[in-house]
Amino acid sequence: MSELTSLTIAQAREKLLGKEITAVELTDAYLGAIDQANKSLNAYIKVTPEIAKKQAAASDEKIAKGEAGTLEGIPVGIKDLFGTRDVHTQACSHILDGFKPKYESTVTQNMWDDGAVMLGKLNMDEFAMGSSNETSYYGPVTNPWKIKGDNTSLVPGGSSGGSAAAVAAHLCAGATATDTGGSIRQPAAFTGTVGIKPTYGRCSRWGVVAFASSLDQAGPIARDVRDAAILLKSMASADAKDTTSVDLPVPDYEAAIGQSMKGKKIGIPKEYRIEGMPEDIEALWQQGIEWYKDAGAEIVDISLPHTKYALPAYYIVAPAEASSNLARYDGVKYGLRVTGDDITDMYEKTRSEGFGDEVQRRIMIGTYVLSSGYYDAYYLRAQRVRTLIKQDFENVFNQGVDAIFTPATPCSAFKIGDEEMAADPVRMFLNDIFTVTVNMAGLPGISVPAGLDRNGLPLGLQLIGKPFEEEMLFQASHVIEQAAGKFVPEKWW
Amino acid sequence: MFVDIDTVKRVAKLARLAVDDAKAEKMQGELNAIFGFIDQLNEVDVEGVEPMTSVVQMEMKKRVDEVTDGNKAEDVTANAPASEDNYFMVPKVIE
């Protein structure tokens, strides 16, 4: 990691505007780092040096003219789920082979408008379905973190595994990611990075490959809380092209950082104290509670009684919406086509060859729960449970709780090709046990690194906020960051 | 809930996924494990609870009904595996 790539976005911004460094230098440093590291980490599935160099040169001109945007000259990586004009966009699926959209997603357009530089597209679980980045057509991503004294390759989490690994290994200053059940927060926790899933509707979904439309939300993965605030400010917008994008002004999230937590109420939900949770996570959570007490916050015990039903309800709602969204991949409009005897045979062969096992499984669940005679028993019941989950949160917030504080994941990073995980899909689902409630209720959630476990692997803690009160999450997570410090993996790649 | 092999094949047909016997059998086991997990939801009393339709209370956005985009046939067909004169090409569907 060179000196340039070790700069946070806030630090790079200062040096760029102070003309101590140029955007071209900074971009070249990152391109060099990617070139050197990507064989080992597989975080990028497409590097775009020509675009990056052009954008960086343009940024330097803008800075010289005093017209710098809020992300001017900052090199970022983009999850492969975001549509990027004329650039590889495949949701890391075989079925989108060769797809280069003729449009740009609103989130990435916002970032280019603010001066960001695109380094390339980042690896992810296929169609964002997975918690380990192992379902990618382009192979798994290796976590830059390793167990102390053990050379085994670990997963970076998923689905935004490429984003998290690239940020942790300093292969970009920050990255875009998406979160349907925990896909920003779980990989952030596994890599010692900060990830925020904003409130549903805060970032436009326009131009982002759809997984489960009522749950999908874009957000950043960054090295620290301030960088996450800077990135979200640029990514978020009210967008006429997405009817679920909310017409609210985007606040200055950075301004919330450093505000006092005195008198703020932090809720500790008893349902998140699950059996079999590693002691280290339990202890770290308790440590976090002490940090909040020291910061003058009031700690209150709360109950979210329907927590345990969030994950099973999610595995109805998300596959149902996915089976519908993924019906469009049929070998006609884009991507892969496998020829068959007739058109139906072509559809079936294309989809069977083009989708990986996990995606096919979820399409099957979704098709089944939406099929005639089962809709009420599954989908409608799950949507009712979802109402109850949301009411749990509303009740707590109505009691004056400002933010809810929980672990981000029930474990630290596990090894690539973990046999127990591979043998039982439900075990893999349990990775999202602490994050998925937030998607079901549409709330904002942030994962912030809080310490290392006994193996030397990072652990994250999560804060959950009221709708559109991301500022409270930045304010509150900064307390953890101040107390815990930052965590950078030792370079081995 | 327990799905049998015929159900797996019927659902695969609905989902337009080619599934042979071996794959259907593998899927059956996996799906039943997942449905076993999902079945916990039957414990929840949902009597009188409204199903969620939107997580954020908001009125559906409306806009003036006018043409705001278009004339992009080339762009629309640019990524098609087979196209001709801005038409998608598919195997013959009418006898």
Coordinates of C-alpha atoms in Angstrom, one line a residue:
Chain A
M1 CA 0.0 0.0 0.0
S2 CA 1.6 3.2 -1.2
E3 CA 1.3 6.4 0.7
L4 CA -1.2 7.7 -1.8
T5 CA -3.5 4.7 -1.6
S6 CA -3.5 4.9 2.2
L7 CA -5.2 8.2 2.2
T8 CA -8.9 8.3 3.2
I9 CA -11.3 10.2 1.0
A10 CA -11.3 13.1 3.4
Q11 CA -7.5 13.2 3.4
A12 CA -7.2 12.8 -0.3
R13 CA -9.8 15.6 -0.8
E14 CA -7.7 18.0 1.3
K15 CA -4.5 17.2 -0.6
L16 CA -6.2 17.4 -4.0
L17 CA -7.7 20.7 -3.2
G18 CA -4.5 21.9 -1.6
K19 CA -2.7 20.9 -4.9
E20 CA -0.3 18.7 -2.9
I21 CA -1.2 15.8 -5.2
T22 CA -3.0 15.4 -8.5
A23 CA -6.0 13.2 -9.3
V24 CA -3.9 11.6 -12.1
E25 CA -1.2 10.6 -9.5
L26 CA -3.8 9.3 -7.1
T27 CA -5.5 7.3 -9.8
D28 CA -2.2 5.8 -11.1
A29 CA -1.3 4.7 -7.6
Y30 CA -4.6 2.8 -7.3
L31 CA -4.3 1.3 -10.8
G32 CA -0.8 0.1 -9.8
A33 CA -2.1 -1.3 -6.6
I34 CA -4.9 -3.2 -8.4
D35 CA -2.5 -4.5 -11.0
Q36 CA -0.3 -5.9 -8.2
A37 CA -3.1 -7.3 -5.9
N38 CA -6.0 -8.4 -8.0
K39 CA -4.5 -11.8 -8.9
S40 CA -4.5 -12.7 -5.2
L41 CA -7.8 -11.0 -4.2
N42 CA -10.0 -11.2 -7.3
A43 CA -11.9 -8.1 -6.1
Y44 CA -12.1 -6.5 -9.5
I45 CA -13.7 -8.4 -12.4
K46 CA -13.1 -5.5 -14.8
V47 CA -10.6 -2.7 -14.5
T48 CA -11.2 0.4 -16.5
P49 CA -7.9 2.3 -16.7
E50 CA -8.7 4.3 -19.8
I51 CA -11.9 5.7 -18.2
A52 CA -10.1 6.3 -14.9
K53 CA -7.2 8.2 -16.5
K54 CA -9.5 10.4 -18.6
Q55 CA -11.7 11.2 -15.6
A56 CA -8.7 11.9 -13.4
A57 CA -7.3 14.3 -16.0
A58 CA -10.6 16.1 -16.2
S59 CA -10.7 16.3 -12.4
D60 CA -7.3 18.0 -12.3
E61 CA -8.6 20.6 -14.8
K62 CA -11.6 21.2 -12.7
I63 CA -9.6 21.5 -9.5
A64 CA -7.3 24.0 -11.3
K65 CA -10.3 26.1 -12.3
G66 CA -11.7 26.0 -8.8
E67 CA -14.8 24.0 -9.9
A68 CA -14.2 20.8 -7.9
G69 CA -17.1 18.6 -7.0
T70 CA -17.5 16.9 -3.7
L71 CA -15.8 13.7 -4.9
E72 CA -13.5 15.4 -7.4
G73 CA -10.6 13.1 -8.3
I74 CA -11.5 10.4 -5.8
P75 CA -11.0 6.9 -7.3
V76 CA -13.8 4.5 -6.6
G77 CA -14.8 0.9 -7.4
I78 CA -18.3 0.1 -8.6
K79 CA -20.2 -3.1 -7.7
D80 CA -21.0 -5.0 -10.9
L81 CA -24.7 -4.6 -10.1
F82 CA -24.7 -0.9 -11.2
G83 CA -25.4 -0.2 -14.8
T84 CA -22.4 1.7 -16.2
R85 CA -22.6 3.0 -19.8
D86 CA -20.7 0.8 -22.3
V87 CA -18.9 -0.9 -19.5
H88 CA -19.1 -4.5 -18.3
T89 CA -22.4 -4.8 -16.2
Q90 CA -23.2 -8.5 -15.5
A91 CA -24.2 -8.8 -11.8
C92 CA -21.4 -11.3 -11.9
S93 CA -23.7 -13.8 -13.8
H94 CA -22.9 -15.9 -16.8
I95 CA -26.4 -15.1 -18.2
L96 CA -25.5 -11.4 -18.7
D97 CA -22.4 -12.3 -20.8
G98 CA -21.1 -9.4 -22.7
F99 CA -23.8 -7.0 -21.5
K100 CA -22.8 -3.3 -21.7
P101 CA -25.7 -1.1 -21.0
K102 CA -26.5 2.0 -23.0
Y103 CA -27.4 3.9 -19.8
E104 CA -25.9 4.9 -16.5
S105 CA -27.4 4.1 -13.1
T106 CA -28.5 7.2 -11.2
V107 CA -26.2 6.5 -8.3
T108 CA -23.1 6.2 -10.4
Q109 CA -24.1 9.2 -12.5
N110 CA -24.4 11.2 -9.3
M111 CA -20.9 10.2 -8.4
W112 CA -19.4 11.1 -11.8
D113 CA -21.3 14.4 -11.7
D114 CA -19.5 15.0 -8.3
G115 CA -16.1 14.3 -9.9
A116 CA -15.5 10.6 -8.8
V117 CA -13.1 8.5 -10.9
M118 CA -14.1 4.9 -11.9
L119 CA -11.4 2.3 -11.4
G120 CA -13.5 -0.6 -12.5
K121 CA -16.3 -3.1 -11.7
L122 CA -16.2 -5.1 -8.5
N123 CA -16.9 -8.8 -7.9
M124 CA -20.0 -9.9 -6.1
D125 CA -22.3 -12.9 -5.5
E126 CA -24.3 -13.6 -8.6
F127 CA -27.3 -11.3 -8.7
A128 CA -26.3 -10.3 -5.2
M129 CA -27.5 -13.7 -3.9
G130 CA -25.1 -15.0 -1.3
S131 CA -23.2 -14.1 1.8
S132 CA -19.7 -15.2 0.9
N133 CA -19.1 -13.9 -2.7
E134 CA -18.7 -17.6 -3.7
T135 CA -21.7 -17.6 -6.1
S136 CA -20.0 -15.2 -8.5
Y137 CA -19.5 -16.5 -12.0
Y138 CA -16.0 -14.9 -11.8
G139 CA -14.9 -16.9 -8.8
P140 CA -14.6 -16.1 -5.1
V141 CA -13.0 -13.0 -3.7
T142 CA -10.3 -13.5 -1.1
N143 CA -10.6 -11.5 2.1
P144 CA -7.4 -9.4 2.7
W145 CA -7.7 -10.5 6.4
K146 CA -6.3 -13.8 7.5
I147 CA -6.4 -15.7 10.8
K148 CA -3.2 -15.0 12.8
G149 CA -0.5 -17.5 11.7
D150 CA -2.8 -19.3 9.3
N151 CA -2.6 -18.9 5.6
T152 CA -6.1 -20.2 4.8
S153 CA -8.1 -18.0 2.4
L154 CA -11.2 -16.5 3.9
V155 CA -14.3 -15.1 2.3
P156 CA -14.9 -11.3 2.5
G157 CA -18.6 -11.8 3.0
G158 CA -21.2 -11.0 0.4
S159 CA -22.9 -10.1 -1.7
S160 CA -20.7 -7.0 -1.9
G161 CA -17.5 -9.0 -1.3
G162 CA -15.5 -7.3 -4.0
S163 CA -16.4 -3.9 -2.7
A164 CA -15.5 -4.7 0.9
A165 CA -12.2 -6.5 -0.1
A166 CA -11.2 -3.6 -2.4
V167 CA -11.8 -1.0 0.3
A168 CA -10.0 -3.0 3.0
A169 CA -7.0 -3.7 0.8
H170 CA -6.8 0.0 -0.4
L171 CA -7.6 -0.9 -4.0
C172 CA -10.0 2.0 -4.2
A173 CA -10.8 5.0 -1.9
G174 CA -14.4 3.8 -1.5
A175 CA -16.9 1.6 -3.2
T176 CA -20.5 1.4 -4.1
A177 CA -22.4 -1.6 -2.8
T178 CA -26.0 -2.8 -2.4
D179 CA -27.9 -4.5 0.4
T180 CA -31.0 -6.6 0.1
G181 CA -30.6 -8.6 3.3
G182 CA -27.2 -7.6 4.7
S183 CA -25.0 -7.4 1.6
I184 CA -23.3 -4.2 2.6
R185 CA -23.1 -4.6 6.3
Q186 CA -22.0 -8.3 6.6
P187 CA -19.0 -7.9 4.2
A188 CA -18.1 -4.6 5.9
A189 CA -18.0 -6.4 9.2
F190 CA -15.9 -9.2 7.7
T191 CA -13.3 -6.8 6.4
G192 CA -13.0 -4.1 9.0
T193 CA -14.7 -1.5 6.9
V194 CA -17.7 0.8 7.4
G195 CA -20.9 0.0 5.4
I196 CA -24.2 1.8 5.5
K197 CA -27.5 0.6 4.0
P198 CA -29.6 3.8 3.9
T199 CA -33.4 3.9 4.3
Y200 CA -35.3 2.3 1.5
G201 CA -35.9 5.1 -1.1
R202 CA -32.8 7.2 -0.1
C203 CA -30.7 6.0 -3.1
S204 CA -32.3 5.6 -6.5
R205 CA -32.6 2.0 -7.7
W206 CA -32.8 3.2 -11.3
G207 CA -30.2 1.4 -13.5
V208 CA -29.2 -1.0 -10.8
V209 CA -29.8 -4.7 -11.7
A210 CA -32.9 -5.7 -9.6
F211 CA -32.8 -8.6 -7.1
A212 CA -35.7 -8.0 -4.7
S213 CA -37.2 -4.6 -5.5
S214 CA -38.9 -3.9 -2.2
L215 CA -35.7 -4.6 -0.3
D216 CA -32.8 -3.5 -2.5
Q217 CA -30.9 -0.4 -1.5
A218 CA -27.6 1.0 -2.6
G219 CA -25.0 2.4 -0.2
P220 CA -21.3 2.9 0.3
I221 CA -18.5 0.7 1.8
A222 CA -15.7 2.9 3.1
R223 CA -12.6 3.0 5.3
D224 CA -14.1 5.1 8.0
V225 CA -17.4 6.7 9.1
R226 CA -16.5 10.1 7.6
D227 CA -15.8 8.6 4.2
A228 CA -19.0 6.7 4.3
A229 CA -20.8 10.0 5.0
I230 CA -19.1 11.7 2.1
L231 CA -19.9 8.9 -0.3
L232 CA -23.6 8.5 0.7
K233 CA -24.1 12.3 0.3
S234 CA -23.1 11.9 -3.4
M235 CA -24.9 8.6 -4.0
A236 CA -28.3 9.6 -2.5
S237 CA -30.8 11.7 -4.4
A238 CA -34.4 12.2 -5.2
D239 CA -34.9 10.7 -8.6
A240 CA -37.9 11.0 -10.9
K241 CA -36.8 7.8 -12.7
D242 CA -37.5 5.7 -9.6
T243 CA -41.0 5.9 -8.2
T244 CA -39.8 4.6 -4.8
S245 CA -37.1 7.2 -4.5
V246 CA -38.2 9.7 -1.8
D247 CA -38.4 13.4 -2.5
L248 CA -36.4 14.5 0.5
P249 CA -33.3 16.7 0.4
V250 CA -30.0 14.9 1.1
P251 CA -28.6 16.2 4.4
D252 CA -24.9 17.0 4.9
Y253 CA -24.1 13.7 6.7
E254 CA -20.5 14.7 7.5
A255 CA -21.9 17.5 9.7
A256 CA -23.4 14.9 12.1
I257 CA -20.0 13.4 12.8
G258 CA -18.6 14.4 16.2
Q259 CA -22.0 15.6 17.6
S260 CA -22.5 14.7 21.2
M261 CA -24.4 11.5 22.1
K262 CA -25.3 13.0 25.5
G263 CA -28.8 12.0 26.5
K264 CA -29.4 10.0 23.3
K265 CA -31.2 6.7 23.9
I266 CA -29.5 3.6 22.6
G267 CA -31.8 0.5 22.6
I268 CA -30.3 -3.0 23.2
P269 CA -32.7 -5.7 21.8
K270 CA -32.7 -8.8 23.9
E271 CA -33.6 -10.9 20.8
Y272 CA -30.2 -10.4 19.3
R273 CA -28.6 -12.3 22.2
I274 CA -28.7 -15.6 20.3
E275 CA -27.6 -19.0 21.4
G276 CA -24.2 -20.1 20.1
M277 CA -23.0 -16.6 19.4
P278 CA -19.2 -16.4 19.9
E279 CA -18.1 -15.0 23.2
D280 CA -15.9 -12.4 21.4
I281 CA -18.9 -10.9 19.7
E282 CA -20.9 -10.9 22.9
A283 CA -18.0 -9.2 24.8
L284 CA -17.4 -6.6 22.0
W285 CA -21.1 -5.7 22.0
Q286 CA -20.9 -5.2 25.8
Q287 CA -17.8 -3.1 25.3
G288 CA -19.7 -1.0 22.8
I289 CA -22.4 -0.5 25.4
E290 CA -19.8 0.8 27.8
W291 CA -18.4 3.2 25.2
Y292 CA -21.9 4.6 24.7
K293 CA -22.3 5.1 28.5
D294 CA -19.0 6.8 28.6
A295 CA -20.2 9.1 25.8
G296 CA -23.2 10.1 27.9
A297 CA -25.8 8.1 26.1
E298 CA -28.6 6.4 27.9
I299 CA -28.8 2.6 27.5
V300 CA -32.3 1.0 27.4
D301 CA -33.3 -2.6 27.1
I302 CA -35.8 -3.1 24.4
S303 CA -37.6 -6.0 22.7
L304 CA -38.2 -6.7 19.0
P305 CA -40.4 -9.8 19.5
H306 CA -40.7 -10.8 15.8
T307 CA -36.9 -10.8 15.1
K308 CA -36.6 -14.5 14.6
Y309 CA -39.2 -14.5 11.9
A310 CA -37.5 -11.9 9.8
L311 CA -35.1 -14.4 8.1
P312 CA -37.8 -17.0 7.1
A313 CA -40.1 -14.2 5.9
Y314 CA -37.2 -12.8 3.9
Y315 CA -36.7 -16.2 2.2
I316 CA -40.2 -15.9 0.9
V317 CA -40.3 -12.2 -0.1
A318 CA -36.8 -12.0 -1.6
P319 CA -37.0 -15.1 -3.8
A320 CA -40.6 -14.2 -4.9
E321 CA -39.5 -10.8 -6.1
A322 CA -36.3 -12.3 -7.6
S323 CA -38.2 -14.9 -9.6
S324 CA -40.2 -12.1 -11.1
N325 CA -37.3 -9.8 -11.7
L326 CA -35.1 -12.5 -13.2
A327 CA -37.9 -13.6 -15.7
R328 CA -36.4 -11.1 -18.1
Y329 CA -33.3 -13.2 -18.7
D330 CA -34.4 -15.4 -21.5
G331 CA -31.7 -15.3 -24.2
V332 CA -33.6 -12.7 -26.3
K333 CA -32.8 -9.2 -25.2
Y334 CA -29.3 -9.4 -23.9
G335 CA -26.6 -11.7 -22.7
L336 CA -26.2 -15.4 -23.1
R337 CA -28.3 -17.5 -25.6
V338 CA -28.1 -21.2 -25.7
T339 CA -29.9 -22.5 -28.8
G340 CA -32.7 -25.2 -28.5
D341 CA -35.2 -27.1 -30.5
D342 CA -37.8 -24.4 -30.2
I343 CA -38.2 -21.2 -28.3
T344 CA -39.2 -22.7 -25.0
D345 CA -36.3 -25.1 -25.2
M346 CA -34.0 -22.1 -25.9
Y347 CA -35.4 -20.3 -22.8
E348 CA -34.9 -23.3 -20.6
K349 CA -31.4 -24.1 -21.8
T350 CA -30.3 -20.5 -21.6
R351 CA -31.6 -20.0 -18.1
S352 CA -30.2 -23.4 -16.8
E353 CA -26.8 -22.7 -18.2
G354 CA -26.8 -19.0 -17.5
F355 CA -27.8 -19.0 -13.8
G356 CA -25.7 -20.5 -11.1
D357 CA -27.1 -23.0 -8.5
E358 CA -27.9 -20.5 -5.8
V359 CA -29.8 -18.2 -8.2
Q360 CA -31.8 -21.2 -9.6
R361 CA -32.7 -22.3 -6.1
R362 CA -34.1 -18.9 -5.3
I363 CA -36.0 -18.7 -8.6
M364 CA -37.5 -22.1 -7.7
I365 CA -38.6 -21.0 -4.2
G366 CA -40.0 -17.7 -5.6
T367 CA -41.9 -19.4 -8.4
Y368 CA -43.3 -22.0 -6.0
V369 CA -44.5 -19.5 -3.3
L370 CA -46.1 -17.3 -6.0
S371 CA -47.7 -20.3 -7.8
S372 CA -51.4 -20.8 -7.9
G373 CA -52.8 -22.1 -4.5
Y374 CA -49.7 -21.1 -2.5
Y375 CA -49.7 -17.3 -2.7
D376 CA -51.8 -16.8 0.5
A377 CA -50.0 -19.4 2.5
Y378 CA -46.6 -18.1 1.8
Y379 CA -46.2 -14.7 0.2
L380 CA -49.2 -13.0 1.8
R381 CA -48.3 -14.5 5.2
A382 CA -44.7 -13.3 4.9
Q383 CA -45.9 -9.8 4.0
R384 CA -48.1 -9.8 7.1
V385 CA -45.1 -10.9 9.3
R386 CA -43.2 -8.1 7.7
T387 CA -45.8 -5.6 8.9
L388 CA -45.3 -7.0 12.4
I389 CA -41.5 -6.7 12.2
K390 CA -41.9 -3.1 11.1
Q391 CA -44.3 -2.4 14.0
D392 CA -41.7 -3.8 16.5
F393 CA -39.3 -1.1 15.4
E394 CA -42.0 1.6 15.4
N395 CA -43.0 0.7 18.9
V396 CA -39.4 1.1 20.1
F397 CA -38.8 4.3 18.3
N398 CA -42.0 5.7 19.7
Q399 CA -40.7 5.0 23.2
G400 CA -38.0 7.6 22.4
V401 CA -35.1 5.3 21.3
D402 CA -32.8 7.2 19.0
A403 CA -30.8 4.2 17.6
I404 CA -30.7 0.4 18.2
F405 CA -27.4 -1.2 18.8
T406 CA -26.6 -4.8 17.9
P407 CA -23.8 -7.1 16.5
A408 CA -23.5 -6.9 12.7
T409 CA -22.9 -10.6 12.2
P410 CA -23.1 -13.8 14.3
C411 CA -19.5 -14.8 13.3
S412 CA -16.3 -13.5 11.8
A413 CA -15.1 -14.3 8.3
F414 CA -15.1 -18.1 7.5
K415 CA -13.0 -20.0 5.0
I416 CA -13.6 -20.2 1.3
G417 CA -15.3 -23.5 0.4
D418 CA -16.5 -24.0 4.0
E419 CA -18.0 -27.5 3.8
E420 CA -20.8 -27.1 6.4
M421 CA -21.9 -23.9 4.7
A422 CA -21.9 -25.5 1.3
A423 CA -23.9 -28.5 2.4
D424 CA -26.7 -26.5 4.0
P425 CA -28.1 -23.4 2.3
V426 CA -29.9 -22.4 5.5
R427 CA -26.6 -22.2 7.4
M428 CA -25.4 -19.6 4.9
F429 CA -28.6 -17.7 5.2
L430 CA -28.0 -17.3 9.0
N431 CA -25.2 -14.9 8.2
D432 CA -27.9 -12.3 7.7
I433 CA -29.7 -12.9 11.0
F434 CA -28.9 -9.5 12.5
T435 CA -29.1 -7.5 9.3
V436 CA -32.1 -8.7 7.5
T437 CA -34.7 -7.2 9.8
V438 CA -33.5 -3.8 8.8
N439 CA -34.3 -4.5 5.1
M440 CA -37.7 -6.0 6.0
A441 CA -38.6 -2.8 7.8
G442 CA -36.9 -0.5 5.2
L443 CA -34.8 1.2 7.9
P444 CA -31.2 2.5 7.7
G445 CA -28.4 0.4 9.3
I446 CA -24.6 0.9 9.5
S447 CA -21.9 -1.6 10.3
V448 CA -18.8 -0.2 12.0
P449 CA -15.6 -2.2 12.9
A450 CA -15.3 -2.4 16.6
G451 CA -12.4 -4.9 17.3
L452 CA -10.7 -8.1 16.4
D453 CA -11.7 -11.6 17.6
R454 CA -9.2 -14.0 19.2
N455 CA -8.1 -15.1 15.7
G456 CA -7.3 -11.5 14.7
L457 CA -10.3 -11.1 12.4
P458 CA -12.4 -8.0 12.4
L459 CA -15.8 -7.8 14.0
G460 CA -18.5 -5.2 13.3
L461 CA -21.3 -3.7 15.4
Q462 CA -24.5 -2.4 13.9
L463 CA -26.6 0.6 14.5
I464 CA -30.2 0.8 13.3
G465 CA -32.0 4.1 12.9
K466 CA -35.3 5.7 12.2
P467 CA -36.3 6.1 8.6
F468 CA -34.2 8.9 6.9
E469 CA -32.3 9.5 10.0
E470 CA -28.9 8.3 8.7
E471 CA -27.3 11.3 10.4
M472 CA -27.9 9.6 13.8
L473 CA -26.1 6.5 12.5
F474 CA -23.1 8.5 11.4
Q475 CA -23.1 10.4 14.7
A476 CA -23.4 7.2 16.8
S477 CA -21.0 5.0 14.8
H478 CA -18.4 7.6 15.1
V479 CA -18.3 7.0 18.9
I480 CA -17.5 3.4 18.3
E481 CA -14.8 4.3 15.7
Q482 CA -13.2 6.8 18.1
A483 CA -13.1 4.3 20.9
A484 CA -12.1 1.2 18.9
G485 CA -9.8 2.8 16.3
K486 CA -9.4 1.6 12.7
F487 CA -8.4 -1.8 11.5
V488 CA -6.1 -2.4 8.5
P489 CA -5.1 -5.9 7.3
E490 CA -1.5 -6.8 7.2
K491 CA -0.4 -6.9 3.5
W492 CA 0.4 -10.4 2.2
W493 CA -0.7 -10.1 -1.4
Chain B
M1 CA -44.4 -28.3 3.6
F2 CA -42.7 -31.1 1.6
V3 CA -42.2 -30.8 -2.1
D4 CA -42.1 -34.0 -4.2
I5 CA -40.1 -34.6 -7.4
D6 CA -43.1 -33.9 -9.6
T7 CA -43.7 -30.6 -7.9
V8 CA -40.0 -29.7 -8.4
K9 CA -40.3 -30.5 -12.1
R10 CA -43.6 -28.6 -12.5
V11 CA -42.1 -25.5 -10.8
A12 CA -39.0 -25.7 -12.9
K13 CA -41.2 -25.8 -16.0
L14 CA -43.0 -22.6 -14.7
A15 CA -39.7 -21.0 -14.1
R16 CA -38.3 -22.0 -17.5
L17 CA -35.4 -23.9 -16.0
A18 CA -34.3 -27.2 -17.7
V19 CA -34.1 -29.7 -14.9
D20 CA -33.2 -33.4 -15.5
D21 CA -33.9 -36.2 -12.9
A22 CA -30.6 -35.9 -11.1
K23 CA -30.9 -32.1 -10.8
A24 CA -34.5 -32.3 -9.7
E25 CA -33.5 -34.7 -7.0
K26 CA -30.8 -32.5 -5.7
M27 CA -33.1 -29.5 -5.8
Q28 CA -35.8 -31.4 -3.9
G29 CA -33.5 -31.9 -0.9
E30 CA -32.3 -28.3 -0.9
L31 CA -35.8 -26.9 -1.3
N32 CA -37.2 -29.0 1.5
A33 CA -34.5 -27.9 3.8
I34 CA -35.3 -24.3 3.0
F35 CA -39.1 -24.8 3.3
G36 CA -38.5 -26.5 6.7
F37 CA -36.9 -23.3 7.8
I38 CA -39.6 -21.1 6.3
D39 CA -42.3 -23.1 8.0
Q40 CA -41.5 -21.4 11.3
L41 CA -43.7 -18.6 10.1
N42 CA -46.8 -20.8 10.8
E43 CA -46.2 -20.1 14.5
V44 CA -46.9 -16.4 14.0
D45 CA -50.4 -15.1 14.7
V46 CA -51.1 -12.9 11.7
E47 CA -54.9 -12.6 12.2
G48 CA -56.1 -9.2 11.2
V49 CA -52.5 -7.9 10.3
E50 CA -52.4 -6.0 7.0
P51 CA -49.8 -7.4 4.5
M52 CA -47.1 -4.9 3.9
T53 CA -47.2 -3.2 0.5
S54 CA -44.6 -0.5 1.0
V55 CA -42.0 0.0 3.7
V56 CA -42.0 3.7 3.4
Q57 CA -45.3 5.6 3.7
M58 CA -45.5 7.6 0.6
E59 CA -47.9 8.5 -2.1
M60 CA -47.1 7.0 -5.5
K61 CA -45.3 9.6 -7.5
K62 CA -47.1 10.8 -10.6
R63 CA -45.9 12.7 -13.7
V64 CA -47.5 14.3 -16.7
D65 CA -48.4 11.7 -19.3
E66 CA -46.0 12.7 -22.0
V67 CA -43.2 11.2 -24.1
T68 CA -39.9 11.9 -22.3
D69 CA -37.7 9.3 -23.9
G70 CA -37.6 7.2 -27.1
N71 CA -36.2 6.7 -30.5
K72 CA -33.5 4.4 -29.2
A73 CA -34.2 1.2 -31.0
E74 CA -30.5 0.7 -31.8
D75 CA -29.6 1.1 -28.1
V76 CA -32.4 -1.2 -27.0
T77 CA -31.3 -4.0 -29.4
A78 CA -27.5 -3.3 -29.0
N79 CA -27.0 -6.1 -26.5
A80 CA -29.3 -8.7 -28.2
P81 CA -27.6 -12.1 -28.9
A82 CA -29.4 -11.9 -32.3
S83 CA -31.0 -8.9 -34.0
E84 CA -31.7 -7.6 -37.4
D85 CA -32.8 -4.1 -38.4
N86 CA -33.4 -3.3 -34.7
Y87 CA -35.6 -6.4 -34.2
F88 CA -34.9 -9.1 -31.7
M89 CA -34.4 -12.4 -33.6
V90 CA -35.9 -15.5 -32.0
P91 CA -36.6 -19.1 -33.2
K92 CA -39.8 -19.5 -35.2
V93 CA -42.8 -19.4 -32.8
I94 CA -45.7 -19.8 -35.3
E95 CA -46.2 -23.0 -37.2

